Coordinates of C-alpha atoms in Angstrom, one line a residue:
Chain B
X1 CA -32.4 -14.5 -41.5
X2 CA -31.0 -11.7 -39.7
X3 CA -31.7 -13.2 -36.7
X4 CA -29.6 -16.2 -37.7
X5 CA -26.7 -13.9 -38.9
X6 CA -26.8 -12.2 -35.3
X7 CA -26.1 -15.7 -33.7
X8 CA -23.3 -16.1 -35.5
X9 CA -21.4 -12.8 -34.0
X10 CA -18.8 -13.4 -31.7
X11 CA -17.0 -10.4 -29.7
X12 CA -12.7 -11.2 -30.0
X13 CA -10.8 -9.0 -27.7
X14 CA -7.4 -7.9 -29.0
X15 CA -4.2 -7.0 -27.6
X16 CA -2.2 -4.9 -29.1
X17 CA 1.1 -1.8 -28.2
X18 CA 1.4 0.6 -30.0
X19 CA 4.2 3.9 -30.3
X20 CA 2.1 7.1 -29.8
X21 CA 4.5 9.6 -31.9
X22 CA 2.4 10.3 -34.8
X23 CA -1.1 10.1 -33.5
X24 CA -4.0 12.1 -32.1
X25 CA -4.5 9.8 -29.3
X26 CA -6.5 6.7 -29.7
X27 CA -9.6 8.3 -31.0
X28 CA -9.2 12.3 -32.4
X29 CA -12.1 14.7 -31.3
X30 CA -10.7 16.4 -34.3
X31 CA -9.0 15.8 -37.2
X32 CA -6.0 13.7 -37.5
X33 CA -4.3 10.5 -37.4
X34 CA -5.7 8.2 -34.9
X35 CA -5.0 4.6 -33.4
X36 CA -8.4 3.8 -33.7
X37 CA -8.6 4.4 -37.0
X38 CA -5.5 3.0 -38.7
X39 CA -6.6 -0.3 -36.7
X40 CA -10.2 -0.2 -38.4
X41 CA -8.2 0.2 -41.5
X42 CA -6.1 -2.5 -41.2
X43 CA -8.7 -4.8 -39.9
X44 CA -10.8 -3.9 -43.2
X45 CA -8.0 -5.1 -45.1
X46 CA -7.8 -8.6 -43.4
X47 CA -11.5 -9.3 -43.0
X48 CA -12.8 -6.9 -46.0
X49 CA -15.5 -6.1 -43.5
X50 CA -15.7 -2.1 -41.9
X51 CA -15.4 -3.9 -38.2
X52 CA -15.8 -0.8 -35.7
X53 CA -13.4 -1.5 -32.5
X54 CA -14.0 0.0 -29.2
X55 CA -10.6 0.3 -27.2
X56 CA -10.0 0.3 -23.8
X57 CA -9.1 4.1 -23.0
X58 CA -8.7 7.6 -24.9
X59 CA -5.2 8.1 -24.4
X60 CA -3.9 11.7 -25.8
X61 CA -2.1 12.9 -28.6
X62 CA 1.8 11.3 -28.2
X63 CA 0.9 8.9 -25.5
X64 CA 2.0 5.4 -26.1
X65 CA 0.9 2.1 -24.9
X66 CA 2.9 -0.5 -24.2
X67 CA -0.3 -3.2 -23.2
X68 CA -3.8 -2.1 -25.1
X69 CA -7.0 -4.0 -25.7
X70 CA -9.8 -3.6 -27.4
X71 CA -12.9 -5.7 -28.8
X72 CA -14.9 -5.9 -31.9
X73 CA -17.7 -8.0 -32.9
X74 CA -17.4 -10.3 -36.2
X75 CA -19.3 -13.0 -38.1
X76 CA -16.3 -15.2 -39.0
X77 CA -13.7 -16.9 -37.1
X78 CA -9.7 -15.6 -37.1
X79 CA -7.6 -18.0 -38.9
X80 CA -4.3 -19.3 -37.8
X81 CA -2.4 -16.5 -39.8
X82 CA -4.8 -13.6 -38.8
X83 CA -2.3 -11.9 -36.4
X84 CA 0.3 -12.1 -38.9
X85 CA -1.3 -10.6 -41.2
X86 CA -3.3 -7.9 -39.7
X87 CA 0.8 -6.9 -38.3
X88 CA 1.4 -6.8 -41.7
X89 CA -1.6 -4.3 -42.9
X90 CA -1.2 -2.3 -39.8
X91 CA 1.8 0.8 -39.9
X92 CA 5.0 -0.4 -37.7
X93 CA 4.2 1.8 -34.7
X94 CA 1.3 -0.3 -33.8
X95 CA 1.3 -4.4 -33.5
X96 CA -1.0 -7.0 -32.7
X97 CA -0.4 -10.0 -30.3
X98 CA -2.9 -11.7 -29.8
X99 CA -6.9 -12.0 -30.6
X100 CA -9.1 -14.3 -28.5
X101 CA -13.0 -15.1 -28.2
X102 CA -14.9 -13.6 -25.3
X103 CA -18.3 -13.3 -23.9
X104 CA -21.0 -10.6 -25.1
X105 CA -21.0 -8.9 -21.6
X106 CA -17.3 -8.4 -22.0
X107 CA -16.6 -4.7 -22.9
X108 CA -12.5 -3.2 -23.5
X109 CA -13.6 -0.1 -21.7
X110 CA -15.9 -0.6 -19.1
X111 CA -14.9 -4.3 -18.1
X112 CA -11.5 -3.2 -17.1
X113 CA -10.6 -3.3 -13.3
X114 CA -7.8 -1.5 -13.8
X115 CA -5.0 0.1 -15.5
X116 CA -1.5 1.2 -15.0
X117 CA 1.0 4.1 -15.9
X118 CA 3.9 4.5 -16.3
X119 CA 5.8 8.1 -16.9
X120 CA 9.8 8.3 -17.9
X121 CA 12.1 10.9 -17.3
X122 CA 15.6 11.0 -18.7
X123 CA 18.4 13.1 -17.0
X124 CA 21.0 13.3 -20.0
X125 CA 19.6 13.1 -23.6
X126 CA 19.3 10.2 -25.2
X127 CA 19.2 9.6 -29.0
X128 CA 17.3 6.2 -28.3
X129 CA 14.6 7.4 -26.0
X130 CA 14.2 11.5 -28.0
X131 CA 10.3 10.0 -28.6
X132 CA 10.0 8.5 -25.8
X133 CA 11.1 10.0 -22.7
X134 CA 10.9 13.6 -21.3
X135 CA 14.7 14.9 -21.1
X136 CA 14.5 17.1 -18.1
X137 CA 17.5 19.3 -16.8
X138 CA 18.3 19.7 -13.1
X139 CA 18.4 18.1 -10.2
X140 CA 15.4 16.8 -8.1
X141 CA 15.0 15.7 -4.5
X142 CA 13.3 11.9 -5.3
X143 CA 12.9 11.7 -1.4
X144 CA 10.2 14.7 -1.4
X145 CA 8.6 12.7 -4.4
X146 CA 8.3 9.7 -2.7
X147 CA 6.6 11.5 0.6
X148 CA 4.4 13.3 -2.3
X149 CA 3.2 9.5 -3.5
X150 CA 2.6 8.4 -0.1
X151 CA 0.3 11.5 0.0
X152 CA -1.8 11.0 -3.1
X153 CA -2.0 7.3 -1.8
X154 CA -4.6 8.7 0.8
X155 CA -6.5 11.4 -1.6
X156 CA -9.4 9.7 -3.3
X157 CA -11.0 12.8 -4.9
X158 CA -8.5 13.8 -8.1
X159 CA -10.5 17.1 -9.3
X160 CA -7.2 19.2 -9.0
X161 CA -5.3 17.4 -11.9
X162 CA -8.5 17.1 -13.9
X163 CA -8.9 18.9 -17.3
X164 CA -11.5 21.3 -16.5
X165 CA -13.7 20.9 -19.5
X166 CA -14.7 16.9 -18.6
X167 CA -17.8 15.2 -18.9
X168 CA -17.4 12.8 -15.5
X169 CA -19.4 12.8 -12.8
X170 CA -17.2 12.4 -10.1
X171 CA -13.1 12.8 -9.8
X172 CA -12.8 9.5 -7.6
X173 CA -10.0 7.3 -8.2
X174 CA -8.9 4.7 -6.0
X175 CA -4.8 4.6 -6.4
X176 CA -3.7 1.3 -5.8
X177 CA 0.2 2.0 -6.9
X178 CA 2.5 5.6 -6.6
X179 CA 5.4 5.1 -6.7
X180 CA 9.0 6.3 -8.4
X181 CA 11.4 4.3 -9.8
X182 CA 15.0 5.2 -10.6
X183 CA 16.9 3.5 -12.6
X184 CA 20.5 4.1 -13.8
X185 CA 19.9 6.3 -17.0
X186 CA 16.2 7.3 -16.0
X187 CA 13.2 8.1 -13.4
X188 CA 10.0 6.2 -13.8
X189 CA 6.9 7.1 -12.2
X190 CA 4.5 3.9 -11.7
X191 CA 0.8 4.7 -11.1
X192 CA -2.4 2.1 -11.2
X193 CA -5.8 2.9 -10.3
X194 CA -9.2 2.0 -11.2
X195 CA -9.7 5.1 -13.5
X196 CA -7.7 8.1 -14.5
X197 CA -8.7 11.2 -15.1
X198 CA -7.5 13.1 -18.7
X199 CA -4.3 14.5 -17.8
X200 CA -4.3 13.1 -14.4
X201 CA -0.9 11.2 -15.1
X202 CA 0.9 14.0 -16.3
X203 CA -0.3 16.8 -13.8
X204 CA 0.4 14.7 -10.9
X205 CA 4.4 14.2 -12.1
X206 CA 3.9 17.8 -13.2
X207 CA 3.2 18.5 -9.6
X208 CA 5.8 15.8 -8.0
X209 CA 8.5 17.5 -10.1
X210 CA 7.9 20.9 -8.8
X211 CA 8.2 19.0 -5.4
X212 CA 11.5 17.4 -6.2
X213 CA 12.9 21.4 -7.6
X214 CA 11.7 23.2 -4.8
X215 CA 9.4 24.9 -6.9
X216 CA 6.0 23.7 -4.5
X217 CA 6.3 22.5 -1.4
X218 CA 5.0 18.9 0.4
X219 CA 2.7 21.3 3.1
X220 CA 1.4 23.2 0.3
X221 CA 0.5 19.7 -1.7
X222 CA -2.9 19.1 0.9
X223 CA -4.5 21.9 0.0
X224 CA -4.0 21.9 -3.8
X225 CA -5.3 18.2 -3.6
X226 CA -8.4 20.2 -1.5
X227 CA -9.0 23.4 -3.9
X228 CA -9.8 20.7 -6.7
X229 CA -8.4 23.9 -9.0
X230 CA -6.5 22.2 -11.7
X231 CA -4.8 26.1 -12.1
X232 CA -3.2 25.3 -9.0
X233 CA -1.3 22.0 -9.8
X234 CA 1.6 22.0 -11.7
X235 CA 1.9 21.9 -15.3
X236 CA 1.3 19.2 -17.3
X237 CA 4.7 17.2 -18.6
X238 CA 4.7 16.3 -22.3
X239 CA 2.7 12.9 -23.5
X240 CA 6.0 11.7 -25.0
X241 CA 6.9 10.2 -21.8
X242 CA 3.7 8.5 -20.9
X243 CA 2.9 4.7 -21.4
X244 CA 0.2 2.9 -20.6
X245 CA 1.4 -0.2 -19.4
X246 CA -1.4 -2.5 -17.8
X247 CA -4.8 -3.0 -18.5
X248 CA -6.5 -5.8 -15.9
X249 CA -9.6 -7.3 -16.6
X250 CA -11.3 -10.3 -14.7
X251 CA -10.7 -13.1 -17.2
X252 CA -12.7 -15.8 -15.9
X253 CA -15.5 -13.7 -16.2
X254 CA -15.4 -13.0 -19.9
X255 CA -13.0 -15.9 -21.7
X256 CA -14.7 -18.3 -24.0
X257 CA -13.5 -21.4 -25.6
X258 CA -11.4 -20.8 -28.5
Chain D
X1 CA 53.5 33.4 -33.7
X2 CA 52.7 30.2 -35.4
X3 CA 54.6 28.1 -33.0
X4 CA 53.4 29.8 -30.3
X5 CA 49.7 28.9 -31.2
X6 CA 50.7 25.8 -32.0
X7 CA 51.6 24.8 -28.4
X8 CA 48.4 26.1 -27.4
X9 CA 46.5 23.6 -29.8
X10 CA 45.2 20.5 -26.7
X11 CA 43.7 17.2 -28.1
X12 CA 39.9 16.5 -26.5
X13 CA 38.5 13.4 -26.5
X14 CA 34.3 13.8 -26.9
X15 CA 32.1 10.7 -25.7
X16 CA 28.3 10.4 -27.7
X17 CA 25.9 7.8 -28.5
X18 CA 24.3 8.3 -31.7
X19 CA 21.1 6.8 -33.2
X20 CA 22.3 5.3 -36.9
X21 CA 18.3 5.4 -39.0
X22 CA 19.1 9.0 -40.3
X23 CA 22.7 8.4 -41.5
X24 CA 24.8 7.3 -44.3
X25 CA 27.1 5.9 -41.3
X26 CA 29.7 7.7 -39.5
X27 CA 31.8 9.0 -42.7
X28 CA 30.1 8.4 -46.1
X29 CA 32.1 7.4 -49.3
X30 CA 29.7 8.5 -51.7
X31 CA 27.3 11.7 -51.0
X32 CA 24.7 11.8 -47.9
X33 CA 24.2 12.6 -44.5
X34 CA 26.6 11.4 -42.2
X35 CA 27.5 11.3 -38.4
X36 CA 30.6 13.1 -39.1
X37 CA 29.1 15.7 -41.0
X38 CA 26.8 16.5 -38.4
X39 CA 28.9 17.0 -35.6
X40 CA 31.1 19.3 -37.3
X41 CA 28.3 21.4 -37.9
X42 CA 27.3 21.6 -34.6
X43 CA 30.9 21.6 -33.2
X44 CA 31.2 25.1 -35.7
X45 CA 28.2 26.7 -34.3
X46 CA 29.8 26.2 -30.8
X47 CA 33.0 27.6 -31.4
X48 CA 32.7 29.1 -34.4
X49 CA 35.6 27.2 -36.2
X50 CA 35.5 24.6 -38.5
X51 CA 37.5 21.4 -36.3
X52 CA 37.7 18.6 -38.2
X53 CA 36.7 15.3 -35.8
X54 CA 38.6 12.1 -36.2
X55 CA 36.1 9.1 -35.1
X56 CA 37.0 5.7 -33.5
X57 CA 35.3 4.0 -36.6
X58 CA 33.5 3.8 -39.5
X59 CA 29.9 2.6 -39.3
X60 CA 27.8 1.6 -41.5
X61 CA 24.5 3.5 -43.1
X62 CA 21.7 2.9 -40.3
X63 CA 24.2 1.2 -37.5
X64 CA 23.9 2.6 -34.4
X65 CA 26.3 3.9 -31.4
X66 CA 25.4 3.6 -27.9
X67 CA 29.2 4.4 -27.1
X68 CA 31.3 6.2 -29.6
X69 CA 34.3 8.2 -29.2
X70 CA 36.2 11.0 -31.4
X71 CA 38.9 12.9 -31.1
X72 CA 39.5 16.6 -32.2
X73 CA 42.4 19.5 -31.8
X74 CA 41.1 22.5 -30.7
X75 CA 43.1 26.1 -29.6
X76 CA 40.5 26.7 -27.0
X77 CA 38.7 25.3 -23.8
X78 CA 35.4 24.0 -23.3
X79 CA 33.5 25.8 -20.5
X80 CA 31.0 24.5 -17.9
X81 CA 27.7 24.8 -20.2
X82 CA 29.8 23.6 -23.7
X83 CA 28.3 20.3 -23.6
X84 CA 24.8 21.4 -22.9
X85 CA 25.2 23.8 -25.9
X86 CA 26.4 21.1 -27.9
X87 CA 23.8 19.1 -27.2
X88 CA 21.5 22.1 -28.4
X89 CA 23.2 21.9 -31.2
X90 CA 23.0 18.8 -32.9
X91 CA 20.3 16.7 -33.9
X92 CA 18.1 14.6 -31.2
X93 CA 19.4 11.5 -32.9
X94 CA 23.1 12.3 -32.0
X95 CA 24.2 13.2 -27.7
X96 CA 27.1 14.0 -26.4
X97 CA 28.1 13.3 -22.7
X98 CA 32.0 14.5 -21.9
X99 CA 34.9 15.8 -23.2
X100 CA 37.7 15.7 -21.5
X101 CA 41.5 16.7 -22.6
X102 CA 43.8 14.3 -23.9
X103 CA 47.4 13.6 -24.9
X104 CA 48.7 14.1 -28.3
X105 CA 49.4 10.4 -28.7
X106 CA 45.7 9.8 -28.3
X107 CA 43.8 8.7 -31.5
X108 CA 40.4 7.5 -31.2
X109 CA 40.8 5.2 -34.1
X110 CA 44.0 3.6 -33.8
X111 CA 44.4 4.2 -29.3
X112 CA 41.1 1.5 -29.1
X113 CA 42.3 -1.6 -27.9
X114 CA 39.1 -3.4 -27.9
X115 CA 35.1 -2.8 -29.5
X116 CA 32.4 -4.5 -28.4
X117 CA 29.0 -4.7 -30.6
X118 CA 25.0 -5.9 -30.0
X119 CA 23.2 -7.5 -32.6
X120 CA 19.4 -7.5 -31.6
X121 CA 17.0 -9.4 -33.0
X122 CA 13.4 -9.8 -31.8
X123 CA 10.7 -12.8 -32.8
X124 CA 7.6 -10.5 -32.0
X125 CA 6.8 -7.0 -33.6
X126 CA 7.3 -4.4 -31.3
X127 CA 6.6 -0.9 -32.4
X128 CA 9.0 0.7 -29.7
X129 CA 11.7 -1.4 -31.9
X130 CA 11.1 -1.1 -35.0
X131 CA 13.8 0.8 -36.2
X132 CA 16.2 -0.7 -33.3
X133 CA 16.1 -4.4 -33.7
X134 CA 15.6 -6.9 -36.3
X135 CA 12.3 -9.0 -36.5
X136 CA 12.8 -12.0 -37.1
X137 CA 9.7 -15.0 -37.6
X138 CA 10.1 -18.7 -37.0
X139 CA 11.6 -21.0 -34.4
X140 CA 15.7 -20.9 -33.5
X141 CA 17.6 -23.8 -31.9
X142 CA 19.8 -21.5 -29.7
X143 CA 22.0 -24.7 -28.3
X144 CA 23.8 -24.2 -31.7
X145 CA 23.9 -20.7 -32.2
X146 CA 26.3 -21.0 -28.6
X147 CA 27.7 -23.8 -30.0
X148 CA 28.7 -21.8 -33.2
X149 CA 29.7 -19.2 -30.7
X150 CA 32.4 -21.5 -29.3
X151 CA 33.6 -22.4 -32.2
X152 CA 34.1 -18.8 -33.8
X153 CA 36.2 -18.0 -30.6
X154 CA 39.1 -21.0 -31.3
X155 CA 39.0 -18.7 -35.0
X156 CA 41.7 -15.4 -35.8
X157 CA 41.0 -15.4 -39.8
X158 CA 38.0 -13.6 -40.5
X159 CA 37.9 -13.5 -44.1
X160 CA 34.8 -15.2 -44.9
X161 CA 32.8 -12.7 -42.9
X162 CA 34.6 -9.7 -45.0
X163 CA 33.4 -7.3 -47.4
X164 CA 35.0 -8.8 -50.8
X165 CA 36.8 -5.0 -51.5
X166 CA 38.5 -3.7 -48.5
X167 CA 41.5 -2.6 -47.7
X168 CA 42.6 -4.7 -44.7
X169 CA 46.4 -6.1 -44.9
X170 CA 45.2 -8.9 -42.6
X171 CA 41.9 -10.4 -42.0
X172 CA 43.2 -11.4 -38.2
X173 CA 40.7 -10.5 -35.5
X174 CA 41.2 -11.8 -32.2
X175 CA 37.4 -12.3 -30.4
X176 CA 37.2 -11.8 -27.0
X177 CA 33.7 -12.3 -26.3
X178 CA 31.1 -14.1 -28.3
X179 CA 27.8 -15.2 -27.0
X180 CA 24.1 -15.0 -27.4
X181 CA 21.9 -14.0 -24.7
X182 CA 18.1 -14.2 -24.4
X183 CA 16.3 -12.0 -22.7
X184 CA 12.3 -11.9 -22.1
X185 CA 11.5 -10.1 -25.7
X186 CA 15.0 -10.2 -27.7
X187 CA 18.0 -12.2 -28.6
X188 CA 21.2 -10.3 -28.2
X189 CA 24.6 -11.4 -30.2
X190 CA 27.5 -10.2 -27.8
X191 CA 30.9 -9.7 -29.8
X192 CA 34.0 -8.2 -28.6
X193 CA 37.6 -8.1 -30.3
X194 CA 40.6 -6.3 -31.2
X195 CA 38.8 -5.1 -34.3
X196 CA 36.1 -5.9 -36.8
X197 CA 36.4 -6.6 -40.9
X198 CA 33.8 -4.2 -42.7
X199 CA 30.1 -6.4 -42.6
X200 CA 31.9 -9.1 -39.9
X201 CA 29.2 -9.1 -37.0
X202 CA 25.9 -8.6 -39.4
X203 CA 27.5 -11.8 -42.1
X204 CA 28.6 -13.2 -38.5
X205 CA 24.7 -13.0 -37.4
X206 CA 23.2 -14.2 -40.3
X207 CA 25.2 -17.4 -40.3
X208 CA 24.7 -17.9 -37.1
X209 CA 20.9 -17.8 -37.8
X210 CA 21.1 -20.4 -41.0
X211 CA 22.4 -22.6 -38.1
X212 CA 19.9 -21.9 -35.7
X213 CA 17.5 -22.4 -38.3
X214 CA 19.2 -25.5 -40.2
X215 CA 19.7 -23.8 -43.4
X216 CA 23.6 -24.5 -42.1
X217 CA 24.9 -27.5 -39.4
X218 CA 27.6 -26.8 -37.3
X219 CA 29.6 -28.9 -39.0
X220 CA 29.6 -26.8 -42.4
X221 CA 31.4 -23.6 -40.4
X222 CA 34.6 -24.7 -39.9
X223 CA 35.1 -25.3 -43.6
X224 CA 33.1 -21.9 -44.5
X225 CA 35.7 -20.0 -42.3
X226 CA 38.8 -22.0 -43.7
X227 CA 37.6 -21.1 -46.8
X228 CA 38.3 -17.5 -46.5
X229 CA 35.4 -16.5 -49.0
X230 CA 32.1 -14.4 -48.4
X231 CA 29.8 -15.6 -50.5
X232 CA 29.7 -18.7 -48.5
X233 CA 28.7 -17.7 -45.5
X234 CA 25.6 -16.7 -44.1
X235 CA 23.5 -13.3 -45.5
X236 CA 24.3 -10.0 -43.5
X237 CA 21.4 -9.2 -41.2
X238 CA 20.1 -5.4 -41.2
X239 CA 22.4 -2.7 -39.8
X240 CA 19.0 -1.4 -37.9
X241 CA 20.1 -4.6 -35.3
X242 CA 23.1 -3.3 -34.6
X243 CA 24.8 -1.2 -32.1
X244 CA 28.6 -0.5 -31.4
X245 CA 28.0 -0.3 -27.3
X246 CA 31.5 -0.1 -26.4
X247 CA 35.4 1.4 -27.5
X248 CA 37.9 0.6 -24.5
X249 CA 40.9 2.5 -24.3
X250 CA 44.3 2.3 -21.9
X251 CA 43.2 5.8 -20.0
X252 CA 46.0 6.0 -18.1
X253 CA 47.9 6.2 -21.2
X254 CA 46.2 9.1 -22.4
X255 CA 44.8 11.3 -19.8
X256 CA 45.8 14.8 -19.0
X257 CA 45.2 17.3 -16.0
X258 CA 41.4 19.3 -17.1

């Protein structure tokens, strides 16, 4: 019997976005509000089942993501109305978009190829972006930036914007995107990679935008990367203005029939 | 003496965006936080008088500003960092961007030759929207919601898009733009004109959507507007869609030396 119940569970992946404000991150070593589990709550509502979900990343406290996926395992099928109404039981600063069928092996975490950043700036405030953007005062020399991004394009070994206190076992990232944007009312810094690092993101603009002020200079940048001293890179910019954009998993791997 | 400080009394125009959620619109009828309000507040703490701001209109509770314009008299300048300390200020939901000196004939309200406004509406959830656009489920037929659009620009009485009790001699708007444009997540209702009736562009939205729905056929709205009577036309769509995104003014008119 409980063999034939297990043959009945099929992993769904989900994709989902959701406005970071008022959460401790995706999943709280603490207490607090977490994505995770107003999710779990939600989906309990819809399926009356306690359905654990296992996302894709731990983002921080604040951080928002604009693409997210995650998977569960369940013994009944999502009806045509499911999305609806799981966007209904879920608070308005997350929202489903779509749920789909995939194979056992597929995993939100550890299938994923890789995933993109994306950090905003804003030069003048904005009463539509106060949440969602850091509002940073001065001006900033984008051309040392950029030669900062070609830089970190060569580094492989991240340890210098890692938090210290980690539980990896190495601090290699291949970068695969560094680059910054600007945009008439802001900067955007776009990063992709294979893995991050906690805080990587927002150490390494940290660290670009004591570049652009003058504050650190593009000779000194080599030897920071080579210390691997996170107490030498510059400090880390608020999670307000970090997104994670992209997740990339190899589909044809992992889709199943609907 | 009096006269004396009189002619020392200059007329500044002040440019801001403001973000509408928070607000019993720009200037409240009955009691409640207003735009208004809140600007003077922050205008006192900055020079320490009480200045009275005349605004280029009256919007609604929760309607937004992404371009706004008041005008105030003031027996002082403004100095390099008054903006920035205004800023400081006021709330995050209300910025400021310039002020600039103006002639006495300026009047933000009555100087404004034209306004333009955004309604947007998206057809997914989006939690970096929520408060900003109005979701909207089911399918639209967008041919007629331009062809509606046409039609509304050959009309100059507005009445049936008017708040019942209002204190308008005429009901004569002349439209200057009118248009719907799709983008990848959002529809966005384009209006410009002369000047707008209280509730015109949200009654003008939600009409437009019976038609692109097929509550309403095209044919219905030129006998709606000749009929000069609200309650016929479509229902107002939330003020959390809308945005007044530009006042245009003849500058030349009104411009002084700084």
């Amino acid at each position: 019997m409980a063999h034939n119940r297990r043959r009945n569970i099929v992993r769904y992946a989900l994709e989902l976005a959701y406005e970071g404000t008022r959460y401790y991150g995706w999943q709280s070593q603490s207490v607090g509000n977490t994505v995770q589990q107003a999710i779990e709550e939600a989906l309990e509502k819809v399926t009356r089942q306690y359905l654990p979900v296992m996302g894709c990343g731990r983002t921080d406290t604040g951080v928002h993501a604009k693409n997210y996926f995650l998977h569960f395992d369940w013994d009944a099928q999502p009806d045509e109305r499911f999305i609806f109404r799981l966007n209904n039981a879920l608070p308005r600063d997350i929202a489903v978009y779509r749920i789909f069928p995939v194979t056992d092996k597929f995993h939100a975490r550890f299938s994923a190829v890789s995933r993109k950043y994306e950090y905003h700036i804003i030069t003048q405030p904005d009463p539509f972006s106060r949440d969602w953007a850091y509002f940073r005062y001065g001006e900033l020399n984008l051309e040392k930036m950029d030669e900062a991004c070609q830089y970190l394009l060569t580094c492989r070994d991240f340890k210098s914007f890692s938090k210290s206190r980690t539980d990896v076992k190495t601090y290699n990232c291949d970068l695969m995107e560094c680059r910054w944007e600007k945009s008439s009312d802001r900067l955007i810094f776009h990063v992709r990679a294979d893995r991050f690092l906690r805080n990587m993101v927002r150490a390494m603009v940290g660290t670009m935008l004591d570049i652009g002020s003058g504050k650190l200079t593009l000779s000194e940048l080599p030897e920071l990367m080579q210390a691997g001293d996170r107490s030498n890179a510059g400090t880390s910019v608020p999670a307000k203005g970090l997104y994670l954009t992209e997740v990339n998993y190899p589909w044809d791997k992992f889709l199943r029939d609907e």
